[in-house]
Short mmCIF file of N, CA and C in Angstrom, two decimals:
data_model
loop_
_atom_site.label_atom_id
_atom_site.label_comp_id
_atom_site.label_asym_id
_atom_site.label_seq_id
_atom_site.Cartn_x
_atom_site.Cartn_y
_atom_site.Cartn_z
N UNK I 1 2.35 1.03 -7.04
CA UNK I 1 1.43 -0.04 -6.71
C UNK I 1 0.41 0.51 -5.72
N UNK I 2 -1.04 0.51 -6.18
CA UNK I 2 -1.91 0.28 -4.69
C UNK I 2 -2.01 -0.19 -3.62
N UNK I 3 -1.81 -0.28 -2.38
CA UNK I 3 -1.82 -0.80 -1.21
C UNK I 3 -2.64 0.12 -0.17
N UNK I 4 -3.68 -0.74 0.10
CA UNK I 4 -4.47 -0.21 0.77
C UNK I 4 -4.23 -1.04 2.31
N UNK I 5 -4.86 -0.86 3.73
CA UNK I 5 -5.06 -1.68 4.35
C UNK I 5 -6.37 -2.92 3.98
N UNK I 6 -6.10 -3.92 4.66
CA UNK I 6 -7.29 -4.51 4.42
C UNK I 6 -8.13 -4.10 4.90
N UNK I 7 -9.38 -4.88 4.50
CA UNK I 7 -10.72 -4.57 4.82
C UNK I 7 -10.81 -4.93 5.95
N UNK I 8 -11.55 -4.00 7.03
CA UNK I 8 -12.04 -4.22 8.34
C UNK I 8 -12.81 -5.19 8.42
N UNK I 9 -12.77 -6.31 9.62
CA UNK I 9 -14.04 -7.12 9.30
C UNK I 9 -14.12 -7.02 10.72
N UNK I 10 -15.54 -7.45 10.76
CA UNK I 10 -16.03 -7.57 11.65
C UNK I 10 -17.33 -8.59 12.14
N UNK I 11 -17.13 -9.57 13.39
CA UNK I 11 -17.46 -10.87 13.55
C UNK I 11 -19.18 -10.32 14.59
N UNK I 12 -20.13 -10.99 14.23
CA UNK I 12 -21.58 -10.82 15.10
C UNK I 12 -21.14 -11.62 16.46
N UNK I 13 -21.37 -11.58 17.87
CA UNK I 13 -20.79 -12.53 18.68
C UNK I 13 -22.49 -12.69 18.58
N UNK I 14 -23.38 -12.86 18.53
CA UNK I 14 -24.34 -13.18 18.89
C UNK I 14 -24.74 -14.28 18.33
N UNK I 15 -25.36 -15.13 19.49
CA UNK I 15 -25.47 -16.77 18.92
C UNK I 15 -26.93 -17.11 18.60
N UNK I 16 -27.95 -16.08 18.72
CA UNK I 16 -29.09 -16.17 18.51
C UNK I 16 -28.96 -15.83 16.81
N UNK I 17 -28.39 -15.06 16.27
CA UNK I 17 -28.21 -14.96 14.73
C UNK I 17 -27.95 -15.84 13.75
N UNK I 18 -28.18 -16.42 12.48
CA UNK I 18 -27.49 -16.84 11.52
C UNK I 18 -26.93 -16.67 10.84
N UNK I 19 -26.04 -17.59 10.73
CA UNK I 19 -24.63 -17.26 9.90
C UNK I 19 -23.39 -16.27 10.60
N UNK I 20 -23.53 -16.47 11.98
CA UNK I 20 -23.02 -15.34 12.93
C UNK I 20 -20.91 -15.53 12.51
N UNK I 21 -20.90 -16.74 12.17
CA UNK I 21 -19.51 -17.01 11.88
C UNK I 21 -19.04 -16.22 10.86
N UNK I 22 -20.41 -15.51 9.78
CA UNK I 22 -20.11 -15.09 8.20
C UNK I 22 -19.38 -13.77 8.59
N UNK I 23 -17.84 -13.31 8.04
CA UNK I 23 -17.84 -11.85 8.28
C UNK I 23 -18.11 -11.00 7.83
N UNK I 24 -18.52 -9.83 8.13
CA UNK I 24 -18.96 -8.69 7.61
C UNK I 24 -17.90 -7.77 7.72
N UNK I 25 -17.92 -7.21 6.46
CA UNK I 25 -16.73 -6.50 6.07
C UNK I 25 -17.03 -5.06 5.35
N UNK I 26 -16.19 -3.58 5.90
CA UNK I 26 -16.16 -2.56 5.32
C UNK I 26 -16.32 -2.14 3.99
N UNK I 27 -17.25 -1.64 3.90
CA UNK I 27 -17.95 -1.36 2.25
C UNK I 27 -17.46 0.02 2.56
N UNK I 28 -17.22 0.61 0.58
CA UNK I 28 -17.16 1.79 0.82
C UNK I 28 -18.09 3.02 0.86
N UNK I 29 -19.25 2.65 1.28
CA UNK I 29 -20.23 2.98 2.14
C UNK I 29 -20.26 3.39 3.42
N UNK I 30 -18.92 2.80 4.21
CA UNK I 30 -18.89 2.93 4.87
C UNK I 30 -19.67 2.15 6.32
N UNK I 31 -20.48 1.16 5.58
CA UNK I 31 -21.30 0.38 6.41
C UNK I 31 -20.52 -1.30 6.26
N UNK I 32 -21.02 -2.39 7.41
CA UNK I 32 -20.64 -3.15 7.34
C UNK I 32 -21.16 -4.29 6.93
N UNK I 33 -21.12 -5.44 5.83
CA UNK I 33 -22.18 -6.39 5.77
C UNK I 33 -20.83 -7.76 5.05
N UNK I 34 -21.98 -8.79 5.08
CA UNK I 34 -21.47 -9.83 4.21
C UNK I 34 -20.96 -9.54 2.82
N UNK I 35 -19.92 -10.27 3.20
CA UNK I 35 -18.89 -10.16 1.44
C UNK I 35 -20.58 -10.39 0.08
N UNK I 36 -20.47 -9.85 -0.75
CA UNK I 36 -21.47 -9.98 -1.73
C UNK I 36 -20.90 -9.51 -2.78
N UNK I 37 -21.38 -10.94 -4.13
CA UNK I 37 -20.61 -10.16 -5.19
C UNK I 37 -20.99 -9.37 -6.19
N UNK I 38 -22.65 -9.33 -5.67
CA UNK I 38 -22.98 -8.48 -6.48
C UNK I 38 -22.71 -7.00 -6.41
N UNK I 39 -22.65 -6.55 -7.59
CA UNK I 39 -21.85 -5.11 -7.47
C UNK I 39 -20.63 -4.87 -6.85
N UNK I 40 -19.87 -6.05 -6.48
CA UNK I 40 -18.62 -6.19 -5.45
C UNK I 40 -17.82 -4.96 -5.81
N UNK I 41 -17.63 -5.04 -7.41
CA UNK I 41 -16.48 -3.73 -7.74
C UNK I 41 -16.80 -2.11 -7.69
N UNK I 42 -18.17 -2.31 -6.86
CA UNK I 42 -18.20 -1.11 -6.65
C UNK I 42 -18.41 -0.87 -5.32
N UNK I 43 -18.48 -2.13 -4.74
CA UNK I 43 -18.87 -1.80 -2.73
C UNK I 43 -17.58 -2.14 -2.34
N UNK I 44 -16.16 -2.40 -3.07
CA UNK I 44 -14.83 -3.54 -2.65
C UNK I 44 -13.99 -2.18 -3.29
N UNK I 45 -13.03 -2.18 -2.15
CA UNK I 45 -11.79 -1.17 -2.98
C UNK I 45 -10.93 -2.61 -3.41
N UNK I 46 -9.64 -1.90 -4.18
CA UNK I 46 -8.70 -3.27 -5.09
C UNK I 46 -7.64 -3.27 -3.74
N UNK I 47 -7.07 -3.87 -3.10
CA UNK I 47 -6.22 -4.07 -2.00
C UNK I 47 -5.29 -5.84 -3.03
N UNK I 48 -4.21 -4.87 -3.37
CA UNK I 48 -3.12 -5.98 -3.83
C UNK I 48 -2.35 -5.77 -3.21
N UNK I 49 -2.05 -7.61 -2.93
CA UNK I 49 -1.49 -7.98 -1.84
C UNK I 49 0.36 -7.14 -2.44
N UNK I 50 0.97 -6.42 -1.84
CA UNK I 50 2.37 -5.96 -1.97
C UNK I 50 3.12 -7.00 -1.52
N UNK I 51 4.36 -6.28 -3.10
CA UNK I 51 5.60 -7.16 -2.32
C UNK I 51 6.26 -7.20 -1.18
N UNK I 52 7.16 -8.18 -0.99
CA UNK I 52 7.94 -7.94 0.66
C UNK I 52 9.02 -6.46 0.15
N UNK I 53 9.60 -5.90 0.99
CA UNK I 53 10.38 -4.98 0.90
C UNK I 53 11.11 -5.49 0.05
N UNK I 54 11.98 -4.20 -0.58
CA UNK I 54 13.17 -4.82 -1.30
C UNK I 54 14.33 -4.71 -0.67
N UNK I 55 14.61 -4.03 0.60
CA UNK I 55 15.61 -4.26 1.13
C UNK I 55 15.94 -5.66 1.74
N UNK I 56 14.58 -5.95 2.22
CA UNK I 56 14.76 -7.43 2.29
C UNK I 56 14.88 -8.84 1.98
N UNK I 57 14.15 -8.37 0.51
CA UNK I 57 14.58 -9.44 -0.91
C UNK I 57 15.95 -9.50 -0.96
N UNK I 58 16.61 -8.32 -1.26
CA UNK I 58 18.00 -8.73 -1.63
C UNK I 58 19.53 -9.39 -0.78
N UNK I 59 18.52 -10.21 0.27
CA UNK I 59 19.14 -10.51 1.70
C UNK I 59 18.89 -11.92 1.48
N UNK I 60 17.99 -12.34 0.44
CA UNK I 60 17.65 -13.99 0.36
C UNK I 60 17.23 -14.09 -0.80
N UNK I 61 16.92 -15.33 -0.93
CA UNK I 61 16.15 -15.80 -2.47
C UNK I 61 14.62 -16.13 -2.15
N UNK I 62 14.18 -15.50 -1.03
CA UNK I 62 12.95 -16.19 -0.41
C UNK I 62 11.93 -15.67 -1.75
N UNK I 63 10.35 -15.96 -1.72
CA UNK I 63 9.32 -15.47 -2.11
C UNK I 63 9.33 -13.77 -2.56
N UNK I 64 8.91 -13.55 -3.46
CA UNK I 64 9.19 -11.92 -3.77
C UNK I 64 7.64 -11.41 -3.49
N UNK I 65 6.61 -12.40 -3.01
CA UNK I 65 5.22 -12.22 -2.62
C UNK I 65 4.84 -12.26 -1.10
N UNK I 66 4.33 -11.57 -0.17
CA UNK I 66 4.34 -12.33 1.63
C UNK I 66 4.53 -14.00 1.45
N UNK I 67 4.98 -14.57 2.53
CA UNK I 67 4.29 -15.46 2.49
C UNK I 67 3.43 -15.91 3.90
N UNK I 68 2.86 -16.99 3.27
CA UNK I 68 1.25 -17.20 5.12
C UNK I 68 2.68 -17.69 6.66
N UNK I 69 2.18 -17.14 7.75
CA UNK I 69 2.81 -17.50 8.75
C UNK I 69 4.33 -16.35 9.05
N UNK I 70 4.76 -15.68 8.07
CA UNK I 70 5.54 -15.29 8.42
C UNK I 70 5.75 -13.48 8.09
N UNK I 71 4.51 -13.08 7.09
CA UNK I 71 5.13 -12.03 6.58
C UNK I 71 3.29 -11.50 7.32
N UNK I 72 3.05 -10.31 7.86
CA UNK I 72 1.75 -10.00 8.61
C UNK I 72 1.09 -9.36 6.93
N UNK I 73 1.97 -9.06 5.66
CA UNK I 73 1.38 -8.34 4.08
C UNK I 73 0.26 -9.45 3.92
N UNK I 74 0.28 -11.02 4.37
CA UNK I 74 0.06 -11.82 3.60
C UNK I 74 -1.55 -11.69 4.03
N UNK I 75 -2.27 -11.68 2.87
CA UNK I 75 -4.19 -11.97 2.88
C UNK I 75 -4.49 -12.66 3.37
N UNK I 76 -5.43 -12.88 3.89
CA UNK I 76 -6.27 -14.28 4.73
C UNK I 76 -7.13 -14.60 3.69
N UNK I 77 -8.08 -15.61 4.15
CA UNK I 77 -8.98 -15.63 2.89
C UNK I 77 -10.15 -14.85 3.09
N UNK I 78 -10.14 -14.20 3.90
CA UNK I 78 -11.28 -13.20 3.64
C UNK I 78 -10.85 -12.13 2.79
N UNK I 79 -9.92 -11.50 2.97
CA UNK I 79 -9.53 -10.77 1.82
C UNK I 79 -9.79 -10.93 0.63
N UNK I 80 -9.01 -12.40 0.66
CA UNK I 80 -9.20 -13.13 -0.88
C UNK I 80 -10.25 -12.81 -1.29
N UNK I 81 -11.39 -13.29 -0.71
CA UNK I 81 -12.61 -13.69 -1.18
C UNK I 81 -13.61 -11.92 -1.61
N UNK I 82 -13.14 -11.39 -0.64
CA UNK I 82 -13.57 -9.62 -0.69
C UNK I 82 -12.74 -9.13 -2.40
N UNK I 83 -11.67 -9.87 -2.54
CA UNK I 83 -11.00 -9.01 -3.80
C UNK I 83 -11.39 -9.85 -5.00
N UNK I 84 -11.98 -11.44 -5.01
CA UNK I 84 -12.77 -11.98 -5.91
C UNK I 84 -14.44 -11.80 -6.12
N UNK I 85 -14.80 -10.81 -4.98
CA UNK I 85 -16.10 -10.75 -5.59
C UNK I 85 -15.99 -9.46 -6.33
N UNK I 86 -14.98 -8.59 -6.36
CA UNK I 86 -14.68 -7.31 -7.19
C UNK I 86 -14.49 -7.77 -8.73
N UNK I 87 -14.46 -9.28 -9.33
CA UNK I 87 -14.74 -9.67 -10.83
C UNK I 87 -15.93 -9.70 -10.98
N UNK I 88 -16.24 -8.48 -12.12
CA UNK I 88 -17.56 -8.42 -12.24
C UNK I 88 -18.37 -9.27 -13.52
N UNK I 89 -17.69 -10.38 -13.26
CA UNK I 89 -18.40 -11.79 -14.51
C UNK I 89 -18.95 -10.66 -15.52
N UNK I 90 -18.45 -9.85 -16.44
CA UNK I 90 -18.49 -9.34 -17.53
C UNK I 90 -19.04 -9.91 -18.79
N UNK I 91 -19.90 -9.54 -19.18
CA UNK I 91 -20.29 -10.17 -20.46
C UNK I 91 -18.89 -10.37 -21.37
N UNK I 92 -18.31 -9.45 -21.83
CA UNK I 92 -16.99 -9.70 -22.73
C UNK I 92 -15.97 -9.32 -21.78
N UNK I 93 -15.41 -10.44 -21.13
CA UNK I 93 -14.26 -10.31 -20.18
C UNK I 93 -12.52 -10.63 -21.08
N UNK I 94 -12.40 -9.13 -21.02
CA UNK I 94 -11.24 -8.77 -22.15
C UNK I 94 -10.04 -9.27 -21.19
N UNK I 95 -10.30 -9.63 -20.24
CA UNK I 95 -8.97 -10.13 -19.44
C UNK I 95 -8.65 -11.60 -19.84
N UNK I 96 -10.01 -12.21 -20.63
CA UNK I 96 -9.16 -13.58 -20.86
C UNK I 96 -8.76 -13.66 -22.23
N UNK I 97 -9.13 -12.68 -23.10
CA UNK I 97 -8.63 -12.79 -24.53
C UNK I 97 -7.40 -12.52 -24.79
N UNK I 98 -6.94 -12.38 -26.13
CA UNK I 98 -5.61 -11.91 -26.17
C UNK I 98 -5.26 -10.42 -26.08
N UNK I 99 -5.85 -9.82 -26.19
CA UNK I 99 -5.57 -8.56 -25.75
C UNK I 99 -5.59 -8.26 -24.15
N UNK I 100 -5.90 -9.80 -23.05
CA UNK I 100 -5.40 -9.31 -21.50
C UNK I 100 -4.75 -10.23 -21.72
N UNK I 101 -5.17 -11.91 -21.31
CA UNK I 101 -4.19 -13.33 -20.86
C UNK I 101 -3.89 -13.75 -22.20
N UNK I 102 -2.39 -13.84 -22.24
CA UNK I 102 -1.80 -14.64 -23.52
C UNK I 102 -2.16 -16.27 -23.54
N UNK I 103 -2.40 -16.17 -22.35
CA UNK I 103 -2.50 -18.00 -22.43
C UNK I 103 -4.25 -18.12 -22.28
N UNK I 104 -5.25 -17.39 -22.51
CA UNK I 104 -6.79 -16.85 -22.39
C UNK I 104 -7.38 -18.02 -20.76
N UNK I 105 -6.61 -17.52 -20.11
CA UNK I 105 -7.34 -18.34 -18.89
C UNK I 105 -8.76 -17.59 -18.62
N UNK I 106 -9.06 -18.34 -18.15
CA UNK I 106 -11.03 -18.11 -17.86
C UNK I 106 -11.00 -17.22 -16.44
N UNK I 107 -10.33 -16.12 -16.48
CA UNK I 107 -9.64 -15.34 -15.03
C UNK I 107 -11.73 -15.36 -14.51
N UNK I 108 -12.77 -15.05 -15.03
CA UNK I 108 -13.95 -14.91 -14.46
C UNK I 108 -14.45 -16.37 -13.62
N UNK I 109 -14.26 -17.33 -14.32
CA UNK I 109 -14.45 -18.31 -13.80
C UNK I 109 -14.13 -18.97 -12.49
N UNK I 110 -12.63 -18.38 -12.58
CA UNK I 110 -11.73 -19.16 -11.58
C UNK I 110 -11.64 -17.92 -10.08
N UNK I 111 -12.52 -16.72 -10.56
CA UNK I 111 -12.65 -15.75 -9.66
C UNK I 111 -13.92 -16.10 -8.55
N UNK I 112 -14.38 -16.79 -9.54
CA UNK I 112 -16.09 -17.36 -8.86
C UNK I 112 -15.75 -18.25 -7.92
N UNK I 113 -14.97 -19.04 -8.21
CA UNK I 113 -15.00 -19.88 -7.52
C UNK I 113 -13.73 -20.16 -6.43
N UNK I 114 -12.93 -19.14 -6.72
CA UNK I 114 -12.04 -18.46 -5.41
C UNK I 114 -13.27 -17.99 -4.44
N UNK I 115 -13.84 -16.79 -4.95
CA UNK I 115 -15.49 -16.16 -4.01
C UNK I 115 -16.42 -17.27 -3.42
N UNK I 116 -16.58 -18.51 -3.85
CA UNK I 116 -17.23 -19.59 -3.52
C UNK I 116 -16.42 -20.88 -2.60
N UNK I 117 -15.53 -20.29 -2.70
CA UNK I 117 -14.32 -21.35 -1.76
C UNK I 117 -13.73 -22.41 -2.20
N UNK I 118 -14.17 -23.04 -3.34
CA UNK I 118 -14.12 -23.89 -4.37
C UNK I 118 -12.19 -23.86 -4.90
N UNK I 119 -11.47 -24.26 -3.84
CA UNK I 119 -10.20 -23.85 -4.44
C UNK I 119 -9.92 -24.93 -5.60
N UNK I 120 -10.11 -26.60 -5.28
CA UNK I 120 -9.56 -27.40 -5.81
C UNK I 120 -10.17 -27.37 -7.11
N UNK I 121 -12.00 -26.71 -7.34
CA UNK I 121 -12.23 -26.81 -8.82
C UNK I 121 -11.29 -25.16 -9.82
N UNK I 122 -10.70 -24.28 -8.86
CA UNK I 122 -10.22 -23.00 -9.27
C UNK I 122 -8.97 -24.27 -10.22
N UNK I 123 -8.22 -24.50 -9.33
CA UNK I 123 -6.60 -24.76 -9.74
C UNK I 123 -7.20 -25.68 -11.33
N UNK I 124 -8.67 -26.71 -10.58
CA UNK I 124 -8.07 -27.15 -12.36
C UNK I 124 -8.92 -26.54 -13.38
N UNK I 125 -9.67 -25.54 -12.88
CA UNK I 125 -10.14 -24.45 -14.17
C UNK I 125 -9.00 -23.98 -14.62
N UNK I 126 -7.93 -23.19 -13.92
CA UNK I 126 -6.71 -22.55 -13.90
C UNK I 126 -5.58 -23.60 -15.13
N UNK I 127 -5.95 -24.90 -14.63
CA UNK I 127 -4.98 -25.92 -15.51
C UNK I 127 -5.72 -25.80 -16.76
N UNK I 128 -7.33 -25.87 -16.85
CA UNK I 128 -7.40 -26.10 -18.31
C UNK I 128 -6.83 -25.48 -19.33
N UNK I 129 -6.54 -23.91 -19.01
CA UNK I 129 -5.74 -23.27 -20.11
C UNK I 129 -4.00 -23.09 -19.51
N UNK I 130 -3.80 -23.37 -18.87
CA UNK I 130 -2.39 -23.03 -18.42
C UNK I 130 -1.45 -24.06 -17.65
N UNK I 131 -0.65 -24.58 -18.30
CA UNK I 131 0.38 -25.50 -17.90
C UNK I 131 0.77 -25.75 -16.53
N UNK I 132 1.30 -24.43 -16.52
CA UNK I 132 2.37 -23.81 -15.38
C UNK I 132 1.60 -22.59 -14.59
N UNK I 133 0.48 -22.11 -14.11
CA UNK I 133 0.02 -21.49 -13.26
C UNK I 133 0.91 -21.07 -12.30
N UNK I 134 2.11 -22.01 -11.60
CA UNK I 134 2.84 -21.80 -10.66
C UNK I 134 3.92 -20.44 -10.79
N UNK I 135 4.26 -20.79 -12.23
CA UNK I 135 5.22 -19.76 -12.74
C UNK I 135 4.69 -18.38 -13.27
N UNK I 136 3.72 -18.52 -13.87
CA UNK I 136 3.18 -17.57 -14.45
C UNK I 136 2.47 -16.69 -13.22
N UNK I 137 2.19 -17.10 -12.56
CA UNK I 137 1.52 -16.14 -11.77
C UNK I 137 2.35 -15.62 -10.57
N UNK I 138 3.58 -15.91 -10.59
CA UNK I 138 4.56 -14.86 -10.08
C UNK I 138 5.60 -13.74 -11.24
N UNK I 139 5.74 -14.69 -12.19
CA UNK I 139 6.25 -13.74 -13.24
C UNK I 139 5.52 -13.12 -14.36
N UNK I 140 4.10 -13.00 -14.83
CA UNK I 140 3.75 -12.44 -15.28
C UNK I 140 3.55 -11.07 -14.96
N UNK I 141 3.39 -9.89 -16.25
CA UNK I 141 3.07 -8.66 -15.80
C UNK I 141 1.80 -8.22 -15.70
N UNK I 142 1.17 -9.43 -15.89
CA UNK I 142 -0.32 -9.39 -15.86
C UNK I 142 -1.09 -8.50 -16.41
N UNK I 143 -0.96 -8.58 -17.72
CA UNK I 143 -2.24 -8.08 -18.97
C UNK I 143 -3.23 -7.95 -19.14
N UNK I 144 -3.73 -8.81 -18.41
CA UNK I 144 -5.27 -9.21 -17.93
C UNK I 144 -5.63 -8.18 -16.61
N UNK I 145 -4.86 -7.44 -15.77
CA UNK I 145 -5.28 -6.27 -15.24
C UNK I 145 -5.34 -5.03 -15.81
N UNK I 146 -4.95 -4.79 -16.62
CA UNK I 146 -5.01 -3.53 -17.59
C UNK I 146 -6.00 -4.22 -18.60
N UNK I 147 -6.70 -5.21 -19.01
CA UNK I 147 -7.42 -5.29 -19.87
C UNK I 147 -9.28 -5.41 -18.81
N UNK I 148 -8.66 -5.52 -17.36
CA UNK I 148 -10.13 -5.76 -16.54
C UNK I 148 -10.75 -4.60 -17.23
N UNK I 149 -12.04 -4.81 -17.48
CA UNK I 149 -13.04 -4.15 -17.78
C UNK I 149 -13.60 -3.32 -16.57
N UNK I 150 -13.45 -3.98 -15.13
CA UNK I 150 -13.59 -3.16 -13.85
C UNK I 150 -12.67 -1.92 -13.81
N UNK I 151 -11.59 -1.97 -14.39
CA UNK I 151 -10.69 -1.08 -14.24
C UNK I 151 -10.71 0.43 -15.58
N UNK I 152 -12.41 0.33 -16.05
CA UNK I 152 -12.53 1.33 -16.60
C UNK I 152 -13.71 2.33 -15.55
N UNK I 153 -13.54 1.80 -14.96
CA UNK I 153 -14.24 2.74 -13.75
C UNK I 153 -13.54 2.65 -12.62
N UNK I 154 -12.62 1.86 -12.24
CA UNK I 154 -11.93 2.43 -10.66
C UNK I 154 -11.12 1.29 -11.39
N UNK I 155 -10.16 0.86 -10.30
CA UNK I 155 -8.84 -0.16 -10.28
C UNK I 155 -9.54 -1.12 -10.86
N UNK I 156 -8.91 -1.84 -11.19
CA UNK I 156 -8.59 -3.37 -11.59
C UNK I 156 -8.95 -4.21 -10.87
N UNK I 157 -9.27 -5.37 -10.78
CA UNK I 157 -9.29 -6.81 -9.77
C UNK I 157 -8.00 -7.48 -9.90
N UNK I 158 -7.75 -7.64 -8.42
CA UNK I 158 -6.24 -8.24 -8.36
C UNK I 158 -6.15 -9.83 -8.73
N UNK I 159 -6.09 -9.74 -10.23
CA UNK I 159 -6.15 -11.33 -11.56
C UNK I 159 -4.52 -12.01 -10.66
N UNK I 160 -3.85 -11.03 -10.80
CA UNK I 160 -2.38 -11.98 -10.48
C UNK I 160 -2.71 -12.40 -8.94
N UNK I 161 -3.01 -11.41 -8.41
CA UNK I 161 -2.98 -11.90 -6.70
C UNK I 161 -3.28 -13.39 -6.49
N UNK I 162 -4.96 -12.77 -7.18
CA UNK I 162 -5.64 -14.54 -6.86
C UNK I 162 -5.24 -15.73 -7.83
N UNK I 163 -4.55 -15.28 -8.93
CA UNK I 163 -4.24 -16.63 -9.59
C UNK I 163 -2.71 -17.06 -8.73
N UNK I 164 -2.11 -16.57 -8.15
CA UNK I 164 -0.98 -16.23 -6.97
C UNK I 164 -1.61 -17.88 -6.09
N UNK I 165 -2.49 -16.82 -5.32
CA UNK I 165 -3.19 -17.87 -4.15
C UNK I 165 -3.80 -19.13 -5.01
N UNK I 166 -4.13 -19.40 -5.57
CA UNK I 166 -5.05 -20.32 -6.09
C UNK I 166 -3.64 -21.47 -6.18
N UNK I 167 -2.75 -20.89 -6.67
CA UNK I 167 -1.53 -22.32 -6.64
C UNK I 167 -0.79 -22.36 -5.46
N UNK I 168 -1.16 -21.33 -4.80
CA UNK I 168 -0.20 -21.83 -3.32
C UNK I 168 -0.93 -22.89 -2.96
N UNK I 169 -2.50 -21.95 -2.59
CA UNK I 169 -3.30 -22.88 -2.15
C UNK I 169 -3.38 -24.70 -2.49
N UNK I 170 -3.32 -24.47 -3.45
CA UNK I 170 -3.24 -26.17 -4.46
C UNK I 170 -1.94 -26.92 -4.21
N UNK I 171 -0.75 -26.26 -3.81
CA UNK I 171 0.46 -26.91 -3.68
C UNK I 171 0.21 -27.17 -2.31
N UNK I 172 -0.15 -26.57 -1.37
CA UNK I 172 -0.50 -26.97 0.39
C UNK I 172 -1.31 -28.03 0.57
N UNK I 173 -2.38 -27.67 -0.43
CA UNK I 173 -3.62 -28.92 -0.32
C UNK I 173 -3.05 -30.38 -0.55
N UNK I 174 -2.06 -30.34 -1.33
CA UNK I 174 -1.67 -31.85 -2.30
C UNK I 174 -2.60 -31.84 -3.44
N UNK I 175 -3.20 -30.96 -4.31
CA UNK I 175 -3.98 -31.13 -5.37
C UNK I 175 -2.91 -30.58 -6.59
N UNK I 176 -2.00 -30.47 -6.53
CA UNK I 176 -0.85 -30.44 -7.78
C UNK I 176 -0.29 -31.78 -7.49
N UNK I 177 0.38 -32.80 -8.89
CA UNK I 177 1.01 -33.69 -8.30
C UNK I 177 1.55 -34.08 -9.40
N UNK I 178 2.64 -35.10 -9.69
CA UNK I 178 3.21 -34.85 -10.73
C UNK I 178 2.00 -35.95 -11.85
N UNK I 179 2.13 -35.76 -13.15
CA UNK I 179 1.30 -36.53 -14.05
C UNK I 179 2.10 -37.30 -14.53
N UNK I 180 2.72 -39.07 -14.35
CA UNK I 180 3.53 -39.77 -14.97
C UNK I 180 2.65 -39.93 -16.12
N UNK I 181 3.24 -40.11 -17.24
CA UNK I 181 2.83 -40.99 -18.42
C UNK I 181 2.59 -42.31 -18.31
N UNK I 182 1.99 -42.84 -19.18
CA UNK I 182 1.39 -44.00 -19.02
C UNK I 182 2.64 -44.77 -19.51
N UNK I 183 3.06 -44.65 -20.90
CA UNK I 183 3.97 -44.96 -21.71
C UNK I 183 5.12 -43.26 -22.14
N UNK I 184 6.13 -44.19 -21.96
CA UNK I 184 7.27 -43.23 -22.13
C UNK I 184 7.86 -43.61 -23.56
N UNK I 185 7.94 -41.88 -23.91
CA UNK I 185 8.26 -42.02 -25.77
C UNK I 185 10.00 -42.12 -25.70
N UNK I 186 10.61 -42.26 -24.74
CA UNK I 186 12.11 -43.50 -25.17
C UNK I 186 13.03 -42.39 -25.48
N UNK I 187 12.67 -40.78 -25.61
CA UNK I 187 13.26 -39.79 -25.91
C UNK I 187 14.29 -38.97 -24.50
#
C-alpha cells in the first residue's frame, strides 16, 4: 500500500489578505498554494488513508479504517479535499463502468463534490447507483482504482478512501436514515 505523510499545509496569519482561512498546501513543486483541481493529479501525490495496524485489529472488532478522534492515520478534510481534486473528471472515466465499479457509481461526480464540500449532495449521488455505500466501501477491492485513468501516469485517486468518508460523513450528519415504506407487502 502507498502511504505517504500528509500534505503540509500551511495557514496565511495575515488579516489584511483574502481568503486567509483557505489552506495552502504542498505541491509537488514543491511550492505552496490553494488546493486546485485543476491539474490536481499532477500537483497532488495519492496519500491513502492506511489501515490501523494489524496487530491491533486482532485485539478488537473495532474499524479496520482510522477512525476521527482516536486514531492520529485518520484525514482531516483537507486531505480529503487535496486527494479529490486528484479526479481528473475524465472524459471516459473507466472507473465507473464495468470494467472499474460493478455497481457504475458516478466515482467523478461524487469526487467533485467531496472537492466542493458538498457532502450531503455526494452521499445521495453515491445512493443513486448504490444501495449500500456503507458496506461496499469498506469491503470492496476497489476496481475502480486500477481502472482510474489517473493511474496511467502516476497512482490512482483514492475512489475507496473517499467513498469511505462520504458515508461516515453522512452517518454523523443524520443524512442516512432508515426509508419506511409507505405500504408493507405482508411478506
Amino acid at each position: 500500500m502507498f502511504c505517504l505523510e500528509r500534505h503540509e499545509v500551511w495557514r496565511d496569519t495575515n488579516p489584511n489578505l483574502q481568503n486567509s482561512n483557505e489552506p495552502k498546501v504542498l505541491r509537488r513543486d514543491g511550492s505552496y498554494a490553494e488546493i486546485d483541481k485543476l491539474r490536481g493529479f499532477l500537483s497532488y501525490q495519492r496519500n491513502a488513508e492506511p489501515y490501523r495496524e494489524p496487530l491491533q485489529r486482532i485485539l478488537d472488532w473495532k474499524e479496520l479504517n482510522p477512525v476521527e478522534d482516536v486514531d492520529a492515520e485518520k484525514h482531516d478534510s483537507t486531505e480529503r479535499k487535496v486527494q479529490a481534486a486528484r479526479c481528473m473528471n475524465c472524459g471516459t472515466p473507466f472507473c465507473s463502468t464495468h470494467s472499474g465499479c460493478p455497481v457504475n457509481n458516478k466515482i467523478p461526480e461524487w469526487n467533485e463534490l467531496v472537492f466542493n464540500g458538498q457532502m450531503r449532495e455526494a452521499i445521495e449521488r453515491l445512493h443513486s447507483t448504490n444501495n449500500f455505500p456503507e458496506f461496499t466501501g469498506r469491503v470492496c477491492p476497489a476496481p475502480c482504482e486500477g481502472a482510474c485513468v489517473a493511474g496511467l501516469v502516476d497512482l490512482p485517486v483514492t475512489i475507496k478512501n473517499i467513498e469511505y468518508e462520504i458515508v461516515d460523513n453522512a452517518w454523523k450528519a443524520g443524512y442516512i436514515t432508515a426509508r419506511i415504506p409507505r405500504a408493507r407487502s405482508g411478506l
